XYZ file of C-alpha atoms in Angstrom:
590
model
C -139.002 139.506 10.865
C -142.421 139.598 9.474
C -142.606 142.780 7.492
C -139.274 141.296 5.140
C -141.353 136.889 5.299
C -144.955 139.264 3.724
C -142.117 141.192 1.841
C -140.915 138.449 0.603
C -144.176 136.659 0.222
C -145.912 139.725 -1.982
C -142.352 139.581 -4.254
C -143.530 135.610 -5.089
C -146.379 137.369 -5.614
C -145.990 139.055 -7.941
C -143.755 136.713 -10.006
C -146.195 134.703 -10.381
C -148.203 137.281 -11.608
C -145.899 138.446 -14.156
C -145.368 135.068 -15.739
C -148.432 133.773 -16.316
C -148.922 136.992 -18.067
C -146.480 137.271 -20.777
C -145.384 135.134 -24.031
C -143.708 131.569 -22.594
C -140.994 132.824 -24.788
C -139.372 129.383 -23.898
C -142.595 127.661 -24.940
C -141.099 128.641 -28.639
C -139.401 126.055 -29.900
C -136.400 125.014 -33.307
C -138.752 122.515 -35.687
C -135.468 121.285 -37.453
C -136.587 118.987 -40.811
C -134.376 116.892 -43.331
C -135.584 117.425 -47.251
C -135.159 116.185 -50.213
C -136.930 117.576 -53.697
C -136.091 115.114 -56.218
C -138.055 113.412 -58.412
C -140.722 110.476 -58.161
C -143.738 108.592 -59.686
C -146.953 109.046 -59.047
C -151.031 108.585 -60.864
C -152.051 112.044 -58.609
C -155.222 111.791 -60.648
C -154.363 107.541 -61.895
C -151.952 108.233 -64.775
C -148.942 107.821 -63.032
C -146.539 110.806 -64.079
C -143.177 111.997 -63.041
C -143.547 114.746 -60.818
C -141.297 116.276 -58.658
C -142.353 115.360 -54.760
C -139.997 115.334 -50.657
C -138.936 112.489 -49.587
C -140.977 110.289 -52.373
C -143.980 112.847 -50.984
C -146.269 114.197 -53.089
C -147.688 116.718 -51.785
C -144.456 117.611 -50.463
C -144.625 117.611 -46.334
C -147.318 119.700 -43.940
C -144.952 121.915 -41.451
C -147.277 121.909 -38.205
C -145.604 125.266 -36.518
C -147.026 127.098 -33.361
C -147.145 130.973 -33.393
C -143.044 131.712 -32.378
C -141.626 128.974 -33.573
C -138.199 128.301 -35.268
C -138.266 126.599 -38.734
C -135.259 124.720 -39.844
C -135.357 123.304 -43.140
C -131.828 121.434 -44.397
C -132.693 121.319 -48.758
C -130.883 119.097 -50.362
C -131.326 119.642 -54.898
C -131.981 115.377 -55.560
C -133.126 117.306 -59.493
C -130.479 116.405 -62.196
C -129.685 118.707 -64.691
C -131.752 121.645 -63.099
C -131.879 124.392 -59.119
C -134.409 124.191 -57.031
C -135.333 126.983 -54.133
C -139.419 126.417 -52.390
C -141.243 129.608 -51.414
C -142.606 129.629 -47.714
C -145.824 131.671 -49.185
C -147.240 134.457 -46.190
C -143.857 133.901 -43.615
C -142.711 137.558 -44.255
C -139.321 136.509 -43.005
C -138.189 139.547 -40.695
C -134.614 139.205 -40.192
C -133.836 136.374 -42.831
C -135.318 137.928 -47.114
C -132.890 135.139 -47.858
C -134.452 132.687 -46.806
C -137.287 134.038 -48.922
C -137.121 131.517 -51.405
C -136.988 133.467 -54.708
C -134.766 132.367 -57.333
C -132.726 135.546 -59.034
C -134.057 138.008 -56.162
C -133.454 136.681 -52.736
C -130.895 134.154 -53.512
C -129.424 131.671 -55.570
C -131.017 128.264 -57.331
C -129.715 125.206 -54.920
C -127.609 123.600 -57.599
C -127.750 120.094 -58.039
C -126.544 117.683 -54.615
C -126.224 121.196 -53.432
C -127.334 121.222 -49.931
C -129.258 124.958 -48.612
C -130.882 126.124 -44.641
C -134.078 127.662 -44.558
C -134.153 128.879 -40.936
C -136.873 131.673 -40.534
C -139.483 132.639 -37.632
C -143.409 131.771 -37.788
C -144.634 134.701 -36.324
C -148.227 134.169 -37.311
C -151.161 131.717 -36.647
C -152.950 131.640 -39.624
C -153.160 128.767 -42.842
C -149.778 129.050 -44.844
C -148.293 126.844 -47.641
C -144.267 126.349 -49.422
C -143.947 126.895 -53.336
C -141.558 125.845 -55.653
C -139.900 129.504 -56.855
C -137.453 128.447 -60.395
C -139.114 127.950 -63.957
C -142.333 126.922 -63.067
C -141.856 123.856 -60.029
C -145.517 124.685 -58.951
C -146.805 123.496 -61.241
C -144.111 120.270 -61.071
C -145.326 119.686 -57.927
C -143.435 121.248 -55.720
C -145.496 121.888 -53.250
C -147.266 121.522 -49.975
C -148.666 123.265 -46.655
C -147.715 125.024 -43.627
C -150.159 125.582 -40.327
C -149.277 127.262 -37.869
C -151.319 127.056 -34.314
C -151.890 129.606 -31.854
C -148.856 130.132 -29.205
C -149.111 128.479 -25.929
C -151.388 130.635 -24.058
C -152.786 132.151 -27.041
C -156.096 131.121 -27.983
C -158.079 131.679 -31.417
C -161.191 134.441 -31.450
C -163.975 131.172 -32.774
C -164.469 127.525 -31.405
C -164.123 124.154 -33.528
C -164.498 120.771 -33.195
C -161.626 119.325 -35.409
C -160.229 120.906 -38.925
C -159.751 119.318 -41.913
C -156.438 120.698 -44.048
C -157.762 121.599 -48.065
C -154.246 121.885 -50.276
C -156.094 122.137 -54.013
C -154.584 122.636 -57.347
C -154.943 121.595 -61.224
C -152.466 119.122 -61.766
C -150.762 118.976 -66.173
C -150.107 116.590 -67.806
C -148.266 117.928 -69.992
C -143.528 118.224 -68.688
C -143.555 122.004 -67.315
C -140.778 121.852 -69.489
C -143.305 121.548 -72.260
C -145.653 124.218 -71.212
C -141.833 126.906 -70.758
C -140.765 126.140 -74.512
C -145.037 126.241 -75.739
C -145.589 130.535 -73.492
C -142.194 131.432 -75.042
C -142.777 130.767 -78.811
C -143.718 132.081 -81.169
C -146.782 131.728 -82.033
C -147.388 131.217 -78.327
C -148.615 127.586 -77.369
C -150.620 128.502 -74.298
C -150.300 125.846 -71.799
C -154.336 125.430 -72.422
C -157.728 124.590 -70.083
C -158.283 121.897 -67.426
C -160.126 119.604 -70.182
C -163.020 116.357 -69.654
C -161.941 113.876 -71.926
C -158.788 113.605 -73.681
C -161.545 114.109 -77.016
C -161.420 117.755 -76.373
C -157.869 118.372 -76.529
C -155.763 119.393 -79.518
C -153.075 118.063 -78.974
C -150.924 114.765 -78.048
C -150.704 115.210 -74.041
C -154.310 114.657 -72.102
C -155.371 117.430 -70.060
C -154.421 118.599 -66.506
C -156.599 117.474 -63.073
C -158.123 119.739 -60.468
C -156.087 117.895 -56.851
C -157.639 118.352 -53.806
C -154.722 117.085 -51.318
C -153.111 116.045 -54.461
C -155.288 113.694 -55.849
C -157.568 113.673 -58.037
C -159.638 111.486 -61.304
C -158.703 111.970 -64.671
C -161.289 112.083 -67.603
C -164.468 110.984 -64.422
C -166.276 112.149 -61.507
C -166.969 110.254 -58.362
C -170.566 111.470 -58.143
C -173.179 108.765 -59.292
C -174.522 111.253 -61.813
C -171.741 111.902 -63.636
C -171.877 115.290 -65.332
C -171.734 115.489 -69.305
C -169.096 113.969 -70.923
C -167.117 111.927 -68.234
C -167.378 108.481 -67.035
C -167.868 107.410 -63.021
C -164.793 106.814 -61.233
C -163.066 103.604 -60.541
C -159.567 104.574 -59.035
C -156.525 102.027 -59.062
C -154.302 103.303 -57.326
C -154.413 104.989 -53.895
C -152.740 107.979 -55.250
C -156.559 109.280 -56.497
C -158.165 107.994 -54.119
C -160.968 109.725 -53.201
C -160.905 112.442 -50.124
C -162.780 111.495 -47.869
C -163.868 114.252 -44.037
C -164.885 111.602 -41.163
C -167.116 114.288 -39.233
C -168.646 113.455 -36.167
C -172.536 115.274 -36.127
C -174.021 118.698 -34.713
C -170.275 119.459 -34.300
C -168.089 122.476 -35.793
C -164.794 121.449 -37.890
C -162.513 123.675 -39.333
C -161.854 124.171 -43.054
C -158.508 124.767 -44.057
C -158.568 125.704 -47.067
C -155.378 126.930 -48.881
C -154.843 127.422 -53.547
C -151.421 126.543 -54.986
C -152.818 125.968 -58.694
C -151.078 126.810 -61.689
C -153.403 128.274 -63.881
C -157.138 127.619 -62.261
C -159.091 130.109 -60.828
C -162.004 128.276 -57.805
C -164.935 128.109 -56.649
C -165.247 125.143 -52.978
C -168.788 124.599 -51.944
C -170.051 121.322 -49.475
C -174.307 119.886 -50.504
C -176.327 121.246 -47.600
C -173.760 123.399 -45.714
C -172.899 126.674 -44.917
C -169.442 128.069 -44.005
C -168.553 131.078 -42.166
C -165.625 132.860 -43.335
C -162.676 133.021 -40.951
C -159.341 133.520 -41.465
C -158.268 134.805 -45.064
C -154.448 134.356 -45.469
C -153.151 133.926 -42.355
C -155.538 137.073 -40.489
C -158.596 136.669 -38.892
C -161.594 138.414 -40.641
C -165.421 139.647 -39.595
C -167.262 136.188 -39.794
C -169.377 136.174 -42.836
C -171.544 132.943 -43.855
C -172.111 131.044 -47.487
C -173.034 128.892 -49.293
C -169.335 129.273 -51.397
C -166.137 130.710 -52.084
C -163.726 131.352 -54.130
C -160.118 130.879 -54.102
C -158.215 132.628 -56.303
C -153.970 131.149 -56.659
C -151.757 131.727 -53.635
C -154.643 132.758 -51.281
C -155.722 130.399 -48.538
C -159.297 131.076 -45.659
C -160.452 129.222 -42.726
C -164.252 128.372 -42.932
C -166.482 126.691 -40.361
C -168.454 124.227 -40.386
C -171.569 122.395 -38.082
C -172.398 118.914 -39.269
C -175.462 119.465 -38.853
C -177.454 117.803 -41.902
C -179.552 114.560 -41.862
C -176.600 111.642 -39.995
C -177.473 108.836 -42.361
C -176.619 110.616 -45.586
C -172.280 111.561 -46.996
C -172.514 114.699 -48.142
C -170.023 115.748 -51.438
C -167.265 118.463 -51.461
C -166.617 120.286 -55.155
C -164.977 122.669 -56.259
C -164.939 124.081 -59.395
C -163.232 126.087 -62.230
C -163.864 130.489 -61.922
C -163.104 132.762 -64.609
C -162.542 130.524 -67.711
C -164.829 128.705 -69.373
C -164.661 125.263 -67.083
C -163.458 122.042 -69.626
C -163.124 119.402 -66.795
C -164.956 118.003 -63.588
C -164.989 119.434 -60.902
C -162.935 118.180 -58.014
C -164.666 115.634 -55.395
C -164.378 114.687 -51.530
C -166.600 112.567 -49.298
C -167.380 114.275 -45.985
C -168.762 111.561 -44.399
C -171.447 111.055 -41.976
C -170.019 108.198 -39.406
C -170.565 105.818 -38.414
C -171.838 105.530 -42.493
C -168.958 103.982 -44.543
C -166.639 106.599 -47.062
C -167.837 104.790 -49.275
C -171.514 104.938 -48.959
C -172.150 107.585 -52.264
C -173.453 111.035 -51.575
C -177.609 111.406 -51.803
C -177.457 113.888 -54.241
C -175.081 115.237 -56.255
C -172.528 117.816 -55.777
C -173.132 121.585 -55.851
C -173.093 123.317 -58.337
C -170.263 126.104 -59.243
C -171.400 129.703 -60.286
C -171.966 130.114 -64.066
C -167.780 130.983 -64.467
C -167.842 134.426 -65.871
C -170.589 135.526 -63.022
C -168.749 138.188 -61.137
C -170.636 139.761 -59.658
C -170.770 136.756 -57.509
C -167.091 136.884 -56.853
C -167.039 140.036 -56.680
C -169.357 140.128 -53.341
C -167.450 137.184 -51.805
C -164.143 139.749 -52.073
C -166.515 142.730 -51.407
C -167.192 141.051 -48.286
C -163.978 139.936 -46.393
C -163.020 142.819 -43.592
C -160.825 142.534 -40.966
C -162.443 141.432 -37.616
C -162.761 144.066 -35.000
C -159.263 145.577 -32.967
C -157.249 144.055 -36.494
C -154.356 146.852 -36.679
C -155.855 149.792 -38.931
C -153.823 150.367 -42.290
C -151.790 155.197 -42.149
C -154.973 157.324 -43.142
C -152.618 158.430 -45.674
C -149.603 157.307 -48.522
C -146.202 158.998 -48.326
C -146.160 157.283 -52.479
C -148.627 155.589 -55.148
C -146.810 153.584 -57.552
C -149.554 152.054 -60.588
C -148.695 148.978 -62.623
C -151.389 148.339 -65.668
C -151.896 144.751 -66.149
C -151.733 144.309 -70.443
C -150.597 141.225 -72.496
C -147.454 142.345 -75.791
C -145.789 141.615 -78.228
C -141.455 142.044 -78.154
C -140.307 140.615 -81.513
C -143.407 139.172 -81.731
C -143.952 136.889 -79.443
C -146.104 137.308 -76.542
C -145.964 139.115 -72.794
C -147.225 140.046 -69.867
C -146.014 143.690 -68.890
C -146.482 146.306 -66.330
C -146.534 149.999 -67.270
C -145.086 148.399 -71.143
C -142.569 146.327 -68.589
C -142.587 142.640 -69.039
C -140.159 141.152 -66.210
C -136.634 139.779 -66.644
C -134.439 138.500 -64.006
C -131.264 139.042 -63.408
C -128.746 135.672 -63.336
C -127.680 137.524 -60.173
C -130.418 137.507 -57.116
C -130.952 141.470 -55.830
C -131.446 141.445 -52.771
C -126.689 139.698 -53.070
C -126.176 142.631 -55.841
C -127.727 145.301 -53.949
C -127.013 144.631 -50.499
C -122.563 144.355 -51.617
C -123.639 148.106 -54.459
C -122.247 145.656 -57.164
C -122.032 147.871 -60.566
C -124.340 146.552 -63.486
C -125.666 143.368 -61.986
C -129.238 144.670 -63.314
C -130.688 147.722 -64.962
C -130.311 150.902 -64.069
C -133.531 153.438 -63.334
C -136.052 153.175 -62.368
C -139.812 151.226 -63.794
C -142.580 153.718 -64.474
C -144.152 154.113 -61.978
C -147.435 154.665 -63.949
C -149.316 154.918 -68.077
C -150.558 157.834 -69.921
C -154.208 159.562 -69.066
C -155.108 158.417 -72.189
C -154.963 154.237 -72.716
C -157.980 152.935 -72.694
C -158.313 150.288 -69.626
C -161.620 148.949 -72.188
C -159.585 148.127 -75.134
C -156.594 145.847 -76.629
C -153.635 148.132 -76.397
C -153.062 150.304 -79.908
C -149.297 148.572 -79.806
C -148.907 146.230 -78.370
C -145.723 146.601 -78.777
C -143.983 146.004 -75.094
C -139.925 146.094 -73.503
C -138.121 143.527 -70.910
C -136.008 145.263 -67.994
C -134.759 143.903 -64.842
C -135.122 147.035 -63.284
C -136.517 147.963 -59.579
C -138.708 150.133 -57.128
C -137.098 151.335 -54.864
C -138.935 151.776 -52.169
C -137.673 154.190 -48.750
C -138.207 152.040 -45.146
C -140.993 152.545 -43.425
C -142.793 154.521 -45.816
C -147.059 153.455 -46.653
C -147.113 152.387 -50.308
C -149.759 152.387 -52.073
C -149.851 150.003 -55.232
C -153.546 150.447 -57.790
C -153.210 147.095 -59.127
C -154.809 148.901 -62.942
C -157.106 145.451 -64.751
C -156.967 146.007 -68.484
C -158.256 144.694 -72.424
C -156.221 141.788 -73.226
C -154.264 141.339 -76.951
C -157.739 140.648 -78.487
C -160.371 141.700 -78.929
C -163.249 141.395 -75.291
C -160.678 139.387 -73.154
C -159.523 140.872 -69.755
C -158.481 138.277 -67.200
C -158.519 137.311 -63.344
C -155.382 138.371 -61.525
C -154.880 137.203 -57.824
C -151.476 139.345 -56.989
C -149.164 138.153 -53.829
C -146.645 140.277 -52.340
C -143.458 138.850 -50.963
C -142.788 140.074 -47.460
C -145.070 141.903 -46.172
C -148.527 142.104 -46.061
C -151.192 145.124 -46.995
C -154.870 145.992 -46.356
C -157.131 145.656 -49.981
C -158.131 149.641 -49.607
C -160.485 149.373 -52.690
C -161.333 147.229 -55.629
C -163.660 149.471 -57.958
C -164.699 148.422 -62.500
C -162.711 150.672 -65.479
C -160.207 152.598 -65.495
C -158.907 154.493 -61.513
C -159.258 157.787 -60.196
C -158.050 160.431 -57.664
C -161.650 160.383 -56.623
C -161.560 157.229 -55.836
C -159.150 158.007 -52.996
C -161.688 159.421 -50.869
C -163.693 155.373 -50.897
C -161.044 153.623 -50.022
C -162.174 151.717 -46.609
C -159.046 152.912 -43.930
C -161.455 151.612 -40.789
C -161.881 148.098 -41.023
C -159.906 146.449 -44.560
C -158.768 142.994 -44.576
C -154.689 142.628 -44.208
C -154.019 140.352 -46.979
C -150.846 138.849 -48.625
C -152.515 137.731 -52.239
C -155.712 139.968 -53.659
C -156.967 139.459 -57.308
C -157.957 142.603 -59.422
C -161.272 141.486 -61.446
C -161.507 142.122 -65.885
C -162.131 145.521 -66.401
C -161.138 145.707 -62.740
C -159.249 147.958 -60.508
C -157.910 146.589 -56.672
C -156.203 149.127 -54.216
C -153.767 148.260 -51.306
C -151.312 149.883 -48.836
C -148.419 148.239 -47.263
C -145.626 149.648 -44.632
C -142.047 149.412 -46.317
C -140.799 148.392 -43.130
C -138.714 144.924 -44.552
C -135.278 145.025 -45.302
C -134.623 143.480 -48.229
C -135.960 142.797 -52.111
C -139.461 141.715 -53.026
C -141.128 140.240 -55.695
C -145.165 141.220 -56.738
C -146.442 139.753 -59.043
C -149.534 137.591 -61.032
C -149.675 134.355 -59.033
C -150.667 132.194 -62.015
C -147.568 130.141 -63.092
C -147.846 130.857 -66.970
C -148.205 134.299 -66.357
C -145.260 135.838 -63.793
C -142.920 133.481 -66.501
C -144.222 135.478 -69.033
C -143.759 139.051 -67.185
C -146.401 139.802 -65.038
C -144.444 141.012 -62.231
C -142.420 143.416 -60.286
C -139.624 143.504 -58.235
C -139.802 146.228 -54.997
C -136.625 147.273 -52.911
C -136.698 148.335 -49.321
C -133.689 149.145 -46.933
C -131.064 146.715 -47.930
C -128.421 148.444 -46.473
C -129.717 146.176 -42.912
C -130.325 143.423 -44.158
C -127.613 141.702 -42.431
C -125.210 139.495 -43.601
C -126.388 136.667 -45.674
C -125.530 133.149 -45.724
C -122.518 132.400 -49.005
C -124.795 130.237 -50.231
C -127.710 132.651 -51.133
C -124.564 134.772 -53.099
C -122.851 131.363 -55.001
C -124.318 132.780 -58.661
C -123.549 135.410 -61.155
C -122.133 138.450 -60.147
C -121.853 137.833 -55.957
C -120.632 134.106 -57.441
C -117.437 136.473 -58.688
C -117.244 139.153 -55.460
C -116.969 136.162 -53.153
C -114.260 134.677 -55.213
C -112.554 137.189 -55.196
C -112.809 137.792 -51.654
C -110.900 134.556 -51.019
C -108.392 134.492 -53.260
C -105.081 134.779 -52.323
């Protein structure tokens, strides 16, 4: 009897220990959201405009979840005359490729007054965001934050006392329809850079503004000593009131920073404060201390800031333009040391961004981003290498961006449905080029600027390891090469190398296979190359593209497809256009 009781007691103790050690699967939740996307009036920079909002909000509502949770968004399109989709930037969509939110790739655009349900799991804690991925709707204000906290029972490898979320963007007064027509015109009508005052513009539309959490100030500066050419701000609406970060002295705060800009590369700094970088694109990195950070469209970071400065003062947080000659005032927020009044202006001026073309500064920051100890390492070799040459070209006189001399043109039938159900003639057959001629000089404009358009896709073996070399080059104009941040859907990748000039075979031996960072977005610098490695382990069809909105609109992207035959049943709503719609009709025809 005593033996039986002892055995039962041991079993109970073992059960308790196992329960404590196992992840609390039952703690995972399904988080439900009911959204309507529609046009709203708002004044993000004190100038009222029509923009796209969600449930009347701009930016859209912040989603907050825990790793392992399921997100369920019932999205109704109340735009009057156009479709809509939402991409969940940085979420891998394992098992739910139709929820990636890419029109013509993963799903059909949601028609006006129609509803689509996005349902997917968030696997990893980190700083993410969501945005429109149809036309240029991101530039119209269709974006918001998506924050994934560590699952119950798990902790981040760093400590902090509080946190703030900063979603950075650029806001154009010119409508996206105006912009798209200009980008598709001959001659090209470029959208222009953010500018500081109306007198600097050419054309009838006022220039754009940098925003922090959807707020900015056009044609003025919040600083007591405005930058040259601007006036002191007098915010006229709560929509454009400055963002205030209320802090206590001698505490450590986590700043979650994400960039959903349409064009601008940015630099962020806080007066008199250092920042410790701890996260990049949802992945922990080896902590390092900086005075400022560069952040490109599509990237996200977490930094730790300790409030160890004079507690009787407030301080500026400043966001300026990088990579293009800036013609705009920095976006400013106030770090308010309590109990100081938030209206008390900082005693010193805002920190200045490095020179816009100081690429050595930019590179030194990017090169310091390394995986935290214990992070997964990349496979030591690749099964395939794809080299993607980024060039500016002409097609019938129209300016385009091309990859290996092919400008992406999306088909009317989404790739996911047409590939899954093996529909013929839904997109261009044949494999796109995997390299460019050895004789091509990346330091000069293309000798033959003419290019072609295509909707063909790279088909990749499931579970194979792929190296992609992003090769930058001279644009059409002499001595012009631009920054391009590239974002990969459905995957994370290791950034295994950077370099200047043309990539060569000898560079492979120099790849960092010891501690390369995992990212979903990476920059290629002017006249340089960036090497990434990823495992094609996610059945579906995925976009890989420049995250600068006008560049993608002009064809700067490619399509990767892997293991599509393993994709489960695709929701009917994702197939209700093009040839897949006809397939569904034929299936149900009596």
